[in-house]
Short mmCIF file of N, CA, C and O in Angstrom, two decimals:
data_model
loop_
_atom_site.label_atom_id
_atom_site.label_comp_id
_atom_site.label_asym_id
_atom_site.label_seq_id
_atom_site.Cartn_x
_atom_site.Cartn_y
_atom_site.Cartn_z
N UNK A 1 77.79 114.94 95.76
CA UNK A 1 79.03 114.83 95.03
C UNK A 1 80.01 115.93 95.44
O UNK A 1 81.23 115.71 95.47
N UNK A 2 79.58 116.89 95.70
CA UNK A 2 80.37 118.41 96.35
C UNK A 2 81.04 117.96 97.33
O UNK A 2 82.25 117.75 97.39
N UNK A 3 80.36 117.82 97.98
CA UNK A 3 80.53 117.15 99.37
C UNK A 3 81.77 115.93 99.83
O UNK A 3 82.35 115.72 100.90
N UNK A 4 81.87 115.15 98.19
CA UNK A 4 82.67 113.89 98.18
C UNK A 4 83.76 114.72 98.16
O UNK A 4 84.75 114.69 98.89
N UNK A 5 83.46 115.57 97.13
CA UNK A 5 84.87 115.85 96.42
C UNK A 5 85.78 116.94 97.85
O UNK A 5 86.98 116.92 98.13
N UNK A 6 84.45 117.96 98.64
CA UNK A 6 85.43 118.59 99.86
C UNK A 6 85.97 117.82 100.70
O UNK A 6 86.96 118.32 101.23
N UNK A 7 85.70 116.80 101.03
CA UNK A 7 85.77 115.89 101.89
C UNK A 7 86.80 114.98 101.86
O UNK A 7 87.16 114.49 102.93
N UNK A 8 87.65 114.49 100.23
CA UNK A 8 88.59 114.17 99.55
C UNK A 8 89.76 114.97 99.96
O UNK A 8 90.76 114.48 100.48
N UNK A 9 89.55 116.67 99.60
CA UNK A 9 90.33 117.94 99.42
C UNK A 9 91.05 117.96 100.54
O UNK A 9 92.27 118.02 100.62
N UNK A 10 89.88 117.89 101.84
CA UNK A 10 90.26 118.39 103.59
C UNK A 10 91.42 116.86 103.35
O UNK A 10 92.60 117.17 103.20
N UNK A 11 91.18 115.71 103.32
CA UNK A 11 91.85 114.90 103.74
C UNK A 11 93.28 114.63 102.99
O UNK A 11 94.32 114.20 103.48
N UNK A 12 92.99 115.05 101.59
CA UNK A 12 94.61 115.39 101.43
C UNK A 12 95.57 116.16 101.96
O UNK A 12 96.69 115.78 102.33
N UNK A 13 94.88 117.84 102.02
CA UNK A 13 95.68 118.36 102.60
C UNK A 13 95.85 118.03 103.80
O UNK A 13 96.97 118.45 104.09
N UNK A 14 95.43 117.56 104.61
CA UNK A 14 95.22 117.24 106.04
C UNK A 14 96.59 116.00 106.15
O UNK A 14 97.19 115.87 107.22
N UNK A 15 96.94 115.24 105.04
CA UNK A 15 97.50 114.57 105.49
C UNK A 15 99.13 114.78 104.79
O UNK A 15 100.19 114.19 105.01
N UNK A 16 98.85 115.66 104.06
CA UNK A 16 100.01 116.23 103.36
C UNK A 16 101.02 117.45 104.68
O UNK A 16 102.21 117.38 104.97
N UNK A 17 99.90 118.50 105.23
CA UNK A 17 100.38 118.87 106.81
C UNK A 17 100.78 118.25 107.64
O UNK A 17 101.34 118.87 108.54
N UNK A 18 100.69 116.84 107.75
CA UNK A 18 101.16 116.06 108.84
C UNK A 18 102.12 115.91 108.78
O UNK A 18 102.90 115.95 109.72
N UNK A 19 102.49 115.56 107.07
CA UNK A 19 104.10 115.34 106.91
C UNK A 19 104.86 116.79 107.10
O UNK A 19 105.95 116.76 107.65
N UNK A 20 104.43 117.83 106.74
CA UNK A 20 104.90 119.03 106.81
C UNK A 20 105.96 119.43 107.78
O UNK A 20 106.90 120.21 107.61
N UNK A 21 105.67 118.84 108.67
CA UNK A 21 106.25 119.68 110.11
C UNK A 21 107.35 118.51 110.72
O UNK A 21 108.05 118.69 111.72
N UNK A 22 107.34 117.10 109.77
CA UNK A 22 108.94 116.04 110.27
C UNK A 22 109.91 116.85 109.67
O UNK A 22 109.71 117.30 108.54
N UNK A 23 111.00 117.11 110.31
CA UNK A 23 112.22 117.54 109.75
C UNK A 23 112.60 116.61 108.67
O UNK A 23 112.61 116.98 107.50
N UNK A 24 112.92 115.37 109.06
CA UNK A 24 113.05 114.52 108.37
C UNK A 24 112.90 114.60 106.83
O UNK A 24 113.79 114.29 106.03
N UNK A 25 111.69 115.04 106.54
CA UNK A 25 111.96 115.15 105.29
C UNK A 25 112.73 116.00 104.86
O UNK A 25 113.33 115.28 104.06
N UNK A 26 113.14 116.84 104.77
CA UNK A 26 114.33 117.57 103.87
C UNK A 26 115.42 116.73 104.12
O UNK A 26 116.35 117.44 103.73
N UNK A 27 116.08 115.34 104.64
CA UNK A 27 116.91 114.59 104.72
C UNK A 27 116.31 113.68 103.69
O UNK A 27 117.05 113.61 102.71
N UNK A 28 115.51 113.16 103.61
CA UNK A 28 114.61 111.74 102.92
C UNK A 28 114.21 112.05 101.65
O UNK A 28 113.07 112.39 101.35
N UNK A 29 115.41 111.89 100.68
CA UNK A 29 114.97 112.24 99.13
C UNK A 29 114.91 111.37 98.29
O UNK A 29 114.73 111.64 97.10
N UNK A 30 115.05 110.13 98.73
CA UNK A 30 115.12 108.91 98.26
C UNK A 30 113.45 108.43 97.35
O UNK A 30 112.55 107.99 98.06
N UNK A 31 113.19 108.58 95.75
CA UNK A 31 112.34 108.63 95.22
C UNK A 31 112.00 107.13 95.61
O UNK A 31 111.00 106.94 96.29
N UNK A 32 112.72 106.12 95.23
CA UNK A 32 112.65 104.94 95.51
C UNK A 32 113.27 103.88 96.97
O UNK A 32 112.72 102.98 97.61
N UNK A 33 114.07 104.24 97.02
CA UNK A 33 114.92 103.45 98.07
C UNK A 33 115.58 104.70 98.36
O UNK A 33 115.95 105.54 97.54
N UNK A 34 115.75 104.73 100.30
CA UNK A 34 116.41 105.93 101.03
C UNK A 34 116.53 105.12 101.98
O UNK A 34 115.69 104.31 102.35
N UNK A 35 118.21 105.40 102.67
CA UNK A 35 118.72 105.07 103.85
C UNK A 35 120.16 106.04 104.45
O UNK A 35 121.39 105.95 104.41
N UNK A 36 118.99 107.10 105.08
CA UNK A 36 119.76 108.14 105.42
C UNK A 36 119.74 108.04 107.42
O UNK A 36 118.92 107.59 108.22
N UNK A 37 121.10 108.70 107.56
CA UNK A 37 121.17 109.21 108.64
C UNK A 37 121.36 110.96 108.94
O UNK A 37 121.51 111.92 108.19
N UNK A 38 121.29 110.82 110.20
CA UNK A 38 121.75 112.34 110.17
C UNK A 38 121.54 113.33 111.69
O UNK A 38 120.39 113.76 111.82
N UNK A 39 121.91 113.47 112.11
CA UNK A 39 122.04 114.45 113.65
C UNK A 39 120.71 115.31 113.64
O UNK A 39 120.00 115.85 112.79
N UNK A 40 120.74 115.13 115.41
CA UNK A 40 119.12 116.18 115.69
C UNK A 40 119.68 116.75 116.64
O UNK A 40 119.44 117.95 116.63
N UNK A 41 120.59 116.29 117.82
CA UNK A 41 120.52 117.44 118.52
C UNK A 41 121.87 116.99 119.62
O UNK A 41 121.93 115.83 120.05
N UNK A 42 122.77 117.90 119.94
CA UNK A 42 123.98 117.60 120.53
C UNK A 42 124.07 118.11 122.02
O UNK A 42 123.85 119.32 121.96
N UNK A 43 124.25 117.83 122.99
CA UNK A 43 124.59 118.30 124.53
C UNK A 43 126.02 119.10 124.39
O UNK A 43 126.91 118.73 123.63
N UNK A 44 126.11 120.19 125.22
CA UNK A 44 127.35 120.47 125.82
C UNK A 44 127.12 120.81 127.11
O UNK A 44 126.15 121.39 127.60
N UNK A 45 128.39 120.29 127.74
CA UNK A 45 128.86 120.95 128.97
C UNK A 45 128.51 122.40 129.39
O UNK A 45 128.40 123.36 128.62
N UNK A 46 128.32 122.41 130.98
CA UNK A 46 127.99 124.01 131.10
C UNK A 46 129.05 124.74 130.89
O UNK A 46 128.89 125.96 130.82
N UNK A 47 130.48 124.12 130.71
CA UNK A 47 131.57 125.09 130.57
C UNK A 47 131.67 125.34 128.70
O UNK A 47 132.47 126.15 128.22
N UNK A 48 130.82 124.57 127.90
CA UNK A 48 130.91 124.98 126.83
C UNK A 48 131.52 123.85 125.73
O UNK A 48 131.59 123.83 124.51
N UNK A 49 131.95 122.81 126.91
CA UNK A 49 132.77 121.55 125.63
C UNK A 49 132.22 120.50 125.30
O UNK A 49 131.15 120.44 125.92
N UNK A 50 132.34 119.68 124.69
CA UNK A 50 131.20 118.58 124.77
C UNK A 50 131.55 117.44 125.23
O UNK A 50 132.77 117.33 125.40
N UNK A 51 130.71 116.24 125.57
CA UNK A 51 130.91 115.51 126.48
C UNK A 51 132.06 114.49 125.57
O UNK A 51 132.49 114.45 124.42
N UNK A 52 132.23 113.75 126.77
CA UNK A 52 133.64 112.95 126.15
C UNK A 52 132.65 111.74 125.75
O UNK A 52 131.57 111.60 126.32
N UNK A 53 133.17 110.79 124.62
CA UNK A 53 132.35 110.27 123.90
C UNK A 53 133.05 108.32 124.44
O UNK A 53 133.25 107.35 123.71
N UNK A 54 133.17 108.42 125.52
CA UNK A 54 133.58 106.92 126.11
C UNK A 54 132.74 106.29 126.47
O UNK A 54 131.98 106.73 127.34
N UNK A 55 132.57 105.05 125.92
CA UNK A 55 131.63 103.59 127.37
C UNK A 55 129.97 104.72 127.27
O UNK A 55 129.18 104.91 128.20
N UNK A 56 129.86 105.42 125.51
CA UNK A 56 128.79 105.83 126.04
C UNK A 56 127.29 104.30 125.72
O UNK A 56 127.81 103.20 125.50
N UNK A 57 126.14 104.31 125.72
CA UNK A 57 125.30 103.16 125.48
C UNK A 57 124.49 104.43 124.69
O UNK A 57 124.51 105.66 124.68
N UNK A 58 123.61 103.08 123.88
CA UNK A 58 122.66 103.60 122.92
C UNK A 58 121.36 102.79 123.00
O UNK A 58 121.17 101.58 123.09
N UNK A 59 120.44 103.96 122.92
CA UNK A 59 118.87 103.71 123.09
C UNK A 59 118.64 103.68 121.48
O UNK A 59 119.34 104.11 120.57
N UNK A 60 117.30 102.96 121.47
CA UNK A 60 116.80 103.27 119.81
C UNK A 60 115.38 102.89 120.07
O UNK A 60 114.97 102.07 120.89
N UNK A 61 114.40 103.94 118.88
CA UNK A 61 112.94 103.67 118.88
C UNK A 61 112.76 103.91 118.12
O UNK A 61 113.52 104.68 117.54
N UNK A 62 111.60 103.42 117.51
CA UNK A 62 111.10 102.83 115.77
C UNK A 62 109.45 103.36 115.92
O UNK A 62 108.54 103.22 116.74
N UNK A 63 109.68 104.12 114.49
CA UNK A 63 107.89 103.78 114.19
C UNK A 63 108.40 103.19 113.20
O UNK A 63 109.59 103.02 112.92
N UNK A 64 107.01 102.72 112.38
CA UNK A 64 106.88 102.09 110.75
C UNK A 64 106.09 102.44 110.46
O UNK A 64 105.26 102.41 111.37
N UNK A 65 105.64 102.91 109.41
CA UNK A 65 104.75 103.62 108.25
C UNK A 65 104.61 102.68 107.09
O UNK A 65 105.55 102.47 106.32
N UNK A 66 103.40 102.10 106.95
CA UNK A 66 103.11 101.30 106.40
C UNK A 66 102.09 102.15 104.64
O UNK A 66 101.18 102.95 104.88
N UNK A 67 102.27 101.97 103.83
CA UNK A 67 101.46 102.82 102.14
C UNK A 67 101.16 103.90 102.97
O UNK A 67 99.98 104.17 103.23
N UNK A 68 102.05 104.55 103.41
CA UNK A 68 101.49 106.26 104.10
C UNK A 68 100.69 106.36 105.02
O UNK A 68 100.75 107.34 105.77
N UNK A 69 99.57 105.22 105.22
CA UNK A 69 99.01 105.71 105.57
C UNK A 69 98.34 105.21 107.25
O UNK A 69 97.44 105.54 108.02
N UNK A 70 99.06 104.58 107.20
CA UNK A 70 99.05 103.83 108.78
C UNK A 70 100.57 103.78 109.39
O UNK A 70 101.44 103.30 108.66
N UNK A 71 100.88 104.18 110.52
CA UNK A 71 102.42 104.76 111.49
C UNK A 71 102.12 104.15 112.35
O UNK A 71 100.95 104.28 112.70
N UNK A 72 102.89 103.29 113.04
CA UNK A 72 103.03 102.68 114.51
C UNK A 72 103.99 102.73 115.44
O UNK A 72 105.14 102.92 115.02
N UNK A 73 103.87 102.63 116.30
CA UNK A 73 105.70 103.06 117.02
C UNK A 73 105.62 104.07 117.87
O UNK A 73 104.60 104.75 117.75
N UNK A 74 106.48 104.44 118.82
CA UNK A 74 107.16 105.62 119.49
C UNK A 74 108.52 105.71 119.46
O UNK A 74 109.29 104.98 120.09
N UNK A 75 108.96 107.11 118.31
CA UNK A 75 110.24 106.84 118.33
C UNK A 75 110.53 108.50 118.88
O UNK A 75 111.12 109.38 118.24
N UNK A 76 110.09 108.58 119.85
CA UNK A 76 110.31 109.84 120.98
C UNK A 76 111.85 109.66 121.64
O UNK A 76 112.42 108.58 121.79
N UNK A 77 112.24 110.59 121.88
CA UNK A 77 113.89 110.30 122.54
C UNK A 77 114.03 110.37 123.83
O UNK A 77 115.17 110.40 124.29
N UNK A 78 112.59 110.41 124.94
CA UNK A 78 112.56 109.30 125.96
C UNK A 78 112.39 107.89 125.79
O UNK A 78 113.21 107.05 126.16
N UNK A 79 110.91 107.58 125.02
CA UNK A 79 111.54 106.57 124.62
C UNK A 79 112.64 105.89 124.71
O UNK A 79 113.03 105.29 125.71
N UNK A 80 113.51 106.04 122.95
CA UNK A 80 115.05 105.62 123.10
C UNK A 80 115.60 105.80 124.22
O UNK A 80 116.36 104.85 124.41
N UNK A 81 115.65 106.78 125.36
CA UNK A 81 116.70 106.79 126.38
C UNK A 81 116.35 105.27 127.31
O UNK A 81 117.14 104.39 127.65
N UNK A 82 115.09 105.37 127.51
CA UNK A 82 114.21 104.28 128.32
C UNK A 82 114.94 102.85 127.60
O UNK A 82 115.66 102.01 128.14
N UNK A 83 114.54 102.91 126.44
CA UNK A 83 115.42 101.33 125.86
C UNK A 83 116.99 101.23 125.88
O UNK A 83 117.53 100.15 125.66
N UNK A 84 117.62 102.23 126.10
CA UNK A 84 118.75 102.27 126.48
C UNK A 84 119.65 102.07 127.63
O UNK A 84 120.83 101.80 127.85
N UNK A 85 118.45 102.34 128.31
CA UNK A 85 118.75 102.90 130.18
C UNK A 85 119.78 104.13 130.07
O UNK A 85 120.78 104.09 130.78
N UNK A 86 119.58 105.15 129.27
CA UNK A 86 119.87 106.57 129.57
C UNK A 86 119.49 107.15 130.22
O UNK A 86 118.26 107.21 130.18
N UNK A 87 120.27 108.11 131.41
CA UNK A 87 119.71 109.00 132.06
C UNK A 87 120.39 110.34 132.02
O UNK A 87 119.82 111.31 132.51
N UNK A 88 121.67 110.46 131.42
CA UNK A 88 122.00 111.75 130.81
C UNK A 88 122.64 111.46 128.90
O UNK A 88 123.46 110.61 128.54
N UNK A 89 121.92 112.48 128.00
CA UNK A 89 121.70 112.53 126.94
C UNK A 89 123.08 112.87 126.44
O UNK A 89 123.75 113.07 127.46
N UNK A 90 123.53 112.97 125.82
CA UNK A 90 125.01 113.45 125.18
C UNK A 90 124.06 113.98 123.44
O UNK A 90 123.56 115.08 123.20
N UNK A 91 124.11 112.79 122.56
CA UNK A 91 123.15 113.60 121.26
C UNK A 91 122.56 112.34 121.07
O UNK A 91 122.56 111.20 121.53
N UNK A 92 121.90 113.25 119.92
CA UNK A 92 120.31 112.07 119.48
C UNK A 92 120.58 112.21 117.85
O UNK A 92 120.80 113.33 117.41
N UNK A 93 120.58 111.00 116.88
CA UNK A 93 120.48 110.94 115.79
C UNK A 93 119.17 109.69 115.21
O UNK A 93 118.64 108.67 115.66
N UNK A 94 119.10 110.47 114.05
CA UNK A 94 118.11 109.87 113.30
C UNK A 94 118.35 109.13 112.40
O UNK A 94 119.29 109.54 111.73
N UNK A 95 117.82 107.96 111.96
CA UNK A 95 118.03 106.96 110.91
C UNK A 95 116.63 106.70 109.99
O UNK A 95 115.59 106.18 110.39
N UNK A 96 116.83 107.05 109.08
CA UNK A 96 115.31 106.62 108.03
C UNK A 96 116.01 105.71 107.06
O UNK A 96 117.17 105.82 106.66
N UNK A 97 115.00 104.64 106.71
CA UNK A 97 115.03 103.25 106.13
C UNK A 97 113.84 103.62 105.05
O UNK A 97 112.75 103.60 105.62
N UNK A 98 113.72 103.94 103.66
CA UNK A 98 112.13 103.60 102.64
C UNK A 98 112.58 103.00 101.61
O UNK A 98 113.55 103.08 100.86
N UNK A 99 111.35 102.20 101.79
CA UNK A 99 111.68 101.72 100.32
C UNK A 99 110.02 101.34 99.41
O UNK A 99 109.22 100.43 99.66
N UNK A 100 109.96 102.40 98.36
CA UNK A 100 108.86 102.20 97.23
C UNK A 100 109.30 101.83 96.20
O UNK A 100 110.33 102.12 95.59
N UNK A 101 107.96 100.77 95.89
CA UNK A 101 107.94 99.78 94.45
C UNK A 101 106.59 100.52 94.09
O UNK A 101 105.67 100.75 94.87
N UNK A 102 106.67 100.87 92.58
CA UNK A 102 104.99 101.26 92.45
C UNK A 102 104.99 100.00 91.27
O UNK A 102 105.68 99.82 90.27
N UNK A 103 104.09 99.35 91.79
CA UNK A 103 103.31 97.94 91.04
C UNK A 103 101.91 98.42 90.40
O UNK A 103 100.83 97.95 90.76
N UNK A 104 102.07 99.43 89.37
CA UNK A 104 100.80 99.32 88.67
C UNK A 104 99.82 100.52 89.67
O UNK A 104 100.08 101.69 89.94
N UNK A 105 98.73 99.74 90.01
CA UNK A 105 97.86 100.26 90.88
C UNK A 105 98.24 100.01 92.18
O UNK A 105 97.70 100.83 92.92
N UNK A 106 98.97 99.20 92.80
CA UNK A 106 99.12 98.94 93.81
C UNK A 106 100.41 99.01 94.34
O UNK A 106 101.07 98.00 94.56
N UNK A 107 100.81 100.15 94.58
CA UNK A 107 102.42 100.67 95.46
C UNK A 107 102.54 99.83 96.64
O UNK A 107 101.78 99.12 97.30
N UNK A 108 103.65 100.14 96.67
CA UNK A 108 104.37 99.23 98.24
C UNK A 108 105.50 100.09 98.78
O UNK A 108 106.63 100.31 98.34
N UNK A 109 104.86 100.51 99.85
CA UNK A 109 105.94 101.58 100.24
C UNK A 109 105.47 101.38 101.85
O UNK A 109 104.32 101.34 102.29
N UNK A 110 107.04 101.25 102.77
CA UNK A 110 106.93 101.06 103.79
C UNK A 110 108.04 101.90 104.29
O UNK A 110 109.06 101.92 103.61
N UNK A 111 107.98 102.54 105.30
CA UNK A 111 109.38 103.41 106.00
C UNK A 111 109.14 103.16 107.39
O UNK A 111 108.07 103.03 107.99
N UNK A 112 110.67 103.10 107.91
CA UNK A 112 111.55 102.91 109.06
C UNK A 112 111.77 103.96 109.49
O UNK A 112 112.33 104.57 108.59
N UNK A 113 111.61 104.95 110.86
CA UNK A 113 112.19 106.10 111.14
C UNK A 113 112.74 105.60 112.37
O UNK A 113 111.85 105.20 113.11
N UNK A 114 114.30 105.46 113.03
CA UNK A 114 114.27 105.16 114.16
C UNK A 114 115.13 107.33 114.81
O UNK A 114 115.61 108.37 114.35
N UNK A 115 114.77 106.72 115.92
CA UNK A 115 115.66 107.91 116.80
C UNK A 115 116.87 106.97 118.13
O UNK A 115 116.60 106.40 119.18
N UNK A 116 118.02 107.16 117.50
CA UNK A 116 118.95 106.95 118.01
C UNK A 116 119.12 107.89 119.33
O UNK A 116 118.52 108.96 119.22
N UNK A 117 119.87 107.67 120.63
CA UNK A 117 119.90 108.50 121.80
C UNK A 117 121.18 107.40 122.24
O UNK A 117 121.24 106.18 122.42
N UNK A 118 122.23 108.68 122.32
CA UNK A 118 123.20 107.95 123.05
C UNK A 118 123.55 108.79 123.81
O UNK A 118 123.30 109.97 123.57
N UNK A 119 124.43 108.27 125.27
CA UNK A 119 124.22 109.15 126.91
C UNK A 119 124.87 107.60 127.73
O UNK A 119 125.12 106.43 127.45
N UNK A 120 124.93 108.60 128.94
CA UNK A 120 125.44 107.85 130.17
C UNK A 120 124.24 107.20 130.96
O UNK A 120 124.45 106.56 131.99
#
């Protein structure tokens, strides 16, 4: 029974650290329904300005997170560049989609994380 119960302990925290380290969450406060965006990371020029924002194209990649506890997807920002046909980056933004119903004993909670990449 010791044993059940350490074994319980390791795997919460274990999976509570995983989430720890997405930025994402401090954007994703949505108790029930969340559909946030929000910037990760911007290019500039070596002279210091940023790129001009014309005829640029956009990549996108998806995981899904299914009751927490199963994630599928690559939403890496090669990836996205690859579905885009990017080969120079300008910035990368993020889009999260959740939405929880708690039904009793049985919740329903599924989330969308994509990574946007737009570039030449």
């Amino acid at each position: 029974m010791k044993k059940l119960i350490l074994l319980l302990t390791l795997a919460i925290i274990s999976i509570q650290s995983a989430h720890a380290v997405d930025v994402s969450g401090y954007f994703d406060k949505g108790a029930i329904y969340s559909g946030s965006s929000f910037p990760v990371d911007v290019a500039k020029n070596v002279d210091g300005s940023m790129p001009a924002n014309v005829n640029l194209k956009c990549g996108e990649a998806t995981t899904n997170n299914i009751l927490g506890l199963v994630e599928t997807g690559d939403r890496g920002i090669l990836a996205a560049a690859r579905n885009g046909g990017i080969t120079t980056i300008h910035y990368v933004d993020t889009k999260i989609s959740k939405v929880y119903i708690p039904l009793g004993f049985i919740p329903i909670y599924v989330k969308q994380t994509k990574t946007i990449v737009y570039g030449e």
